[in-house]
Coordinates of C-alpha atoms in Angstrom, one line a residue:
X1310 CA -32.3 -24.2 3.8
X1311 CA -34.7 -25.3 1.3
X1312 CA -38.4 -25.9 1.9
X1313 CA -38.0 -29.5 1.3
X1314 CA -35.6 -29.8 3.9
X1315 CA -38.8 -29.8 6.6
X1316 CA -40.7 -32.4 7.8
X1317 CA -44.4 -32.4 5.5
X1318 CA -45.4 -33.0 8.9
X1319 CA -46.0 -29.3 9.2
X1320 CA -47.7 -26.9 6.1
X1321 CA -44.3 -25.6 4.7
X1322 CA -46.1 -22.1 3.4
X1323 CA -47.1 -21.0 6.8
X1324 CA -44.4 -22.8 9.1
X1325 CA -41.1 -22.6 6.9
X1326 CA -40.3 -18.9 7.8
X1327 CA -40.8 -19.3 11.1
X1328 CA -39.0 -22.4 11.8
X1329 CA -35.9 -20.2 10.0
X1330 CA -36.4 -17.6 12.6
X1331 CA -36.0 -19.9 15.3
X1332 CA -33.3 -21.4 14.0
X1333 CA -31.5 -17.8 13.5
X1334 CA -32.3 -17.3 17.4
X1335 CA -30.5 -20.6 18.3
X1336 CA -28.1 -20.4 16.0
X1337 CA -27.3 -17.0 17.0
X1338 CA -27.1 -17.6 20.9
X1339 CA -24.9 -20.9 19.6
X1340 CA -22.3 -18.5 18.2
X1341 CA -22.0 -16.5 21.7
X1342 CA -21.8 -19.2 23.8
X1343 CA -18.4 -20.5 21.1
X1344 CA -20.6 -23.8 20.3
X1345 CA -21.6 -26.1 18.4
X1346 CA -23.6 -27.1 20.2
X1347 CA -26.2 -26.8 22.4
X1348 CA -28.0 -29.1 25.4
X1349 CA -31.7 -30.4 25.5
X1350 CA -32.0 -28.0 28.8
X1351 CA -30.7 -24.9 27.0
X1352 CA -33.0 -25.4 23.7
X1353 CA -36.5 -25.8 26.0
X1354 CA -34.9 -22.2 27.4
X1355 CA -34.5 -20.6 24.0
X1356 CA -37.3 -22.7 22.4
X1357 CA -40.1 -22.4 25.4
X1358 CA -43.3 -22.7 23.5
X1359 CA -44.1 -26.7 22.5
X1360 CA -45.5 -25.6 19.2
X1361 CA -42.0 -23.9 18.3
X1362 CA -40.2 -27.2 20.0
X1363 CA -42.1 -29.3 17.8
X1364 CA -41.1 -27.2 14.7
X1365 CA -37.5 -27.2 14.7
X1366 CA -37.1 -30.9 16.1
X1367 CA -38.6 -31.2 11.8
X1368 CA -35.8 -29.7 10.7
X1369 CA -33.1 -32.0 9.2
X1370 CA -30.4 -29.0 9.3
X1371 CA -30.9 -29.4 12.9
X1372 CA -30.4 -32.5 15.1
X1373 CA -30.0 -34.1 18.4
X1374 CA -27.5 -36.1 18.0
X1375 CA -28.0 -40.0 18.7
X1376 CA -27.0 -41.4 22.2
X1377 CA -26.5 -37.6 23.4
X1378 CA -28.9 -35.0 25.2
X1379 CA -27.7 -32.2 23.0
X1380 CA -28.5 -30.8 19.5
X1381 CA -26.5 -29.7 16.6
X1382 CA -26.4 -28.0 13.3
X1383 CA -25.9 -30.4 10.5
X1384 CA -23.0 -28.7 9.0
X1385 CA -21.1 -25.8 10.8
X1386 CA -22.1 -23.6 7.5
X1387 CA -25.9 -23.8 8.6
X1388 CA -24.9 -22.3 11.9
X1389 CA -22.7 -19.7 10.9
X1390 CA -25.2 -18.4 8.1
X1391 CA -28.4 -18.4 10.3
X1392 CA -26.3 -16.3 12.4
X1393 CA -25.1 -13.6 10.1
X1394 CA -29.0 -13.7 9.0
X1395 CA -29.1 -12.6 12.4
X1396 CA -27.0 -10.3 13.0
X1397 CA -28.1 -8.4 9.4
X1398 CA -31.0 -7.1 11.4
X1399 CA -29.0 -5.8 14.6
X1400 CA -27.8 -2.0 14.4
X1401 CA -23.9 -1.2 14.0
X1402 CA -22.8 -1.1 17.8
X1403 CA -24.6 -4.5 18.6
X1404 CA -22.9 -6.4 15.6
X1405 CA -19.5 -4.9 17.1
X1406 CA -20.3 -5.9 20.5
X1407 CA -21.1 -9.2 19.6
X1408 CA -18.2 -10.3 17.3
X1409 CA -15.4 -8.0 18.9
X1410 CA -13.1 -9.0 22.0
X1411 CA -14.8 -7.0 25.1
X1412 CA -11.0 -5.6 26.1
X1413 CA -9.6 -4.5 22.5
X1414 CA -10.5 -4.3 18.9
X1415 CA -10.0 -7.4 17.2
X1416 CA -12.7 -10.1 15.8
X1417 CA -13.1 -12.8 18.2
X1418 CA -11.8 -15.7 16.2
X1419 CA -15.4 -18.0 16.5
X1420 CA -17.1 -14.9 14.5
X1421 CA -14.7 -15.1 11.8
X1422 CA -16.9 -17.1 9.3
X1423 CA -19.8 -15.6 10.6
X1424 CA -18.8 -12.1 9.6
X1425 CA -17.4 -13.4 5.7
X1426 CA -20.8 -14.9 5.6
X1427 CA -22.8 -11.7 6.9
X1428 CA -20.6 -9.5 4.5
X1429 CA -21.6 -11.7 1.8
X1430 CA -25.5 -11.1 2.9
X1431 CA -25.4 -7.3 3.0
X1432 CA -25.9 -5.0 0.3
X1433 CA -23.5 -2.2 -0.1
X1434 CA -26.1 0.5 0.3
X1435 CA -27.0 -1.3 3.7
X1436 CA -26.5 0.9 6.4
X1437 CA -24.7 -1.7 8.2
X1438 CA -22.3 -2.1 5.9
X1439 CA -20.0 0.4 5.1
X1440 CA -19.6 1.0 8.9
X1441 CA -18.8 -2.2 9.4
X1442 CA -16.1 -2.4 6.9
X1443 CA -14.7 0.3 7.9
X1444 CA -14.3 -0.8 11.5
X1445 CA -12.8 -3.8 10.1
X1446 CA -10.1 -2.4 7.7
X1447 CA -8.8 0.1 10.8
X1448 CA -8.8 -3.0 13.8
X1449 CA -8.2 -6.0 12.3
X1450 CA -7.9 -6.0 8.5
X1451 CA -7.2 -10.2 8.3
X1452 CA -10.4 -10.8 8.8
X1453 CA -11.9 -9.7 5.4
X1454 CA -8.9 -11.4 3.0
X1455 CA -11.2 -14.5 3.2
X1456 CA -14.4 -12.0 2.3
X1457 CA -15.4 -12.7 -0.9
X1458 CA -12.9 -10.3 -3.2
X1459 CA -16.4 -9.0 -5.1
X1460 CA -17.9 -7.5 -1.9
X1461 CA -14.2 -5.0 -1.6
X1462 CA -13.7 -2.6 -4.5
X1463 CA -10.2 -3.3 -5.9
X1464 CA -8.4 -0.2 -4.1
X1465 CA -9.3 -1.3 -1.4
X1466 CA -8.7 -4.9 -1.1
X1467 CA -5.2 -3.5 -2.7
X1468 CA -4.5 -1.0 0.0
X1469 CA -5.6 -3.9 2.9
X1470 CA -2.9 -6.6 0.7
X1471 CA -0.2 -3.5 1.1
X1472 CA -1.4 -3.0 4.9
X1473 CA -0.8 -6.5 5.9
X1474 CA 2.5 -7.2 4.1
X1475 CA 4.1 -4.0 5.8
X1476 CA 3.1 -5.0 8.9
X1477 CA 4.3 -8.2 9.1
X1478 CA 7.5 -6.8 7.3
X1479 CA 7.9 -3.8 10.4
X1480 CA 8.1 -7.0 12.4
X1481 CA 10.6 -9.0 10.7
X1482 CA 8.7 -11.9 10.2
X1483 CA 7.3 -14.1 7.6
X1484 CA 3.1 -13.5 6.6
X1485 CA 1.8 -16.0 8.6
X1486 CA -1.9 -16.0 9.9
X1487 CA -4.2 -18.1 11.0
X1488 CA -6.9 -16.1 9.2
X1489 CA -5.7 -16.8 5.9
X1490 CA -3.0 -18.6 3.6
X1491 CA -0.3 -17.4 1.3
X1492 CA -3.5 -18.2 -1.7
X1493 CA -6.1 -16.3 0.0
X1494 CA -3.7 -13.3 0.4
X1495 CA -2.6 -13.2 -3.3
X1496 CA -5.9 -13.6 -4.8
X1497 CA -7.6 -10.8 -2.2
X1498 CA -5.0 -8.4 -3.3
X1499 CA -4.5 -9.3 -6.9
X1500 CA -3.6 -5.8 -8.8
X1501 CA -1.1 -4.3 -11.2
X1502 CA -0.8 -2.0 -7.4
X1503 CA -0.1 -5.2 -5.9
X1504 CA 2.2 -6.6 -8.3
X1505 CA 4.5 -3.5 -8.5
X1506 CA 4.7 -3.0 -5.0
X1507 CA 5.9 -6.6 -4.6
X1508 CA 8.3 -6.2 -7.1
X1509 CA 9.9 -3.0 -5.8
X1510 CA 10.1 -4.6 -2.5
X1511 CA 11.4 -7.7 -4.1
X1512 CA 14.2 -5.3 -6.3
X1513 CA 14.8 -2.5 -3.3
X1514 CA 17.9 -3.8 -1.7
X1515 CA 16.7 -2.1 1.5
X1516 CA 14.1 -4.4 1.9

């Protein structure tokens, strides 16, 4: 979202920040509502002052689409990024709230990118985020094979690879997950660890 991307309708070095904060707020309230997007009604309702109104309707990321009364996110990316901006600033149990299932502990599936792309966004000293990994390696470990491998120290993205292949094996069934393919899961878990394990599982006639 690069200052040229706005209008020069508007002075960039006093309006460019805040038109990125609005975005985050729609973007944000996009991602609950399982959108993409959102109706005239509903932005005048997020969006209430006309100043702010004016602001984002400069931004090219962000458009009503033509021959509809409804606005949209040029590419899903923009959406899912504002909203893990967002979230960066909400403590531990709101992030959870927001991206878990209400009835048991697994990422709702529409937060998936959101929460590679807020992983990506937080530093490791951030007190959000060893929390947060930690509540995802115990409830639904999937989820952070598509994580960029840099952002997991190698023991662990080895021990998550190990994880997900024995449970998948206690069922009896092939690896297959909508979170991730066969690719994905190799690189994540790439190791010597890795590697042997497969290999004794692969030679173990038990198996």
């Amino acid at each position: 979202l690069e200052k040229k991307q706005f209008s020069t309708s508007f002075n960039l070095n006093d309006e460019d920040e805040r038109a990125l904060e609005l975005l985050r707020k729609v973007s944000i309230a996009m991602e609950m509502l399982g959108t993409r997007n959102i109706d005239s009604k509903d932005l005048r309702k997020l969006v209430s002052e006309k100043a702010d109104f004016e602001l984002i309707k400069h931004c090219t990321v962000f458009n009503k689409e033509e021959g509809f009364e409804h606005w949209k996110f040029e590419h899903n990316n923009f959406q899912e990024i504002l909203s893990a901006e967002k979230l960066a600033e909400l403590p531990y149990e709101a992030v959870i709230g927001l991206i878990a299932f209400k009835d048991y502990n697994k990422v709702q599936p529409s937060w998936a990118n959101t929460l590679s792309f807020l992983i990506s966004l937080l530093d490791e000293h951030d007190v959000l985020f060893q929390p947060l990994i930690s509540w995802i390696i115990t409830h639904d470990p999937e989820v952070l094979v598509k994580v960029e491998k840099e952002r997991i120290p190698q023991k662990t993205r080895t021990e998550i690879f190990i994880q997900i292949f024995n449970y998948y094996k206690e069922l009896n069934i092939w690896i297959n997950s909508n979170k991730f393919s066969y690719y994905d899961l190799a690189h994540f878990g790439e190791s010597n660890t890795s590697i042997n394990f497969i290999i004794n599982e692969v030679i173990n006639t038990d198996n």
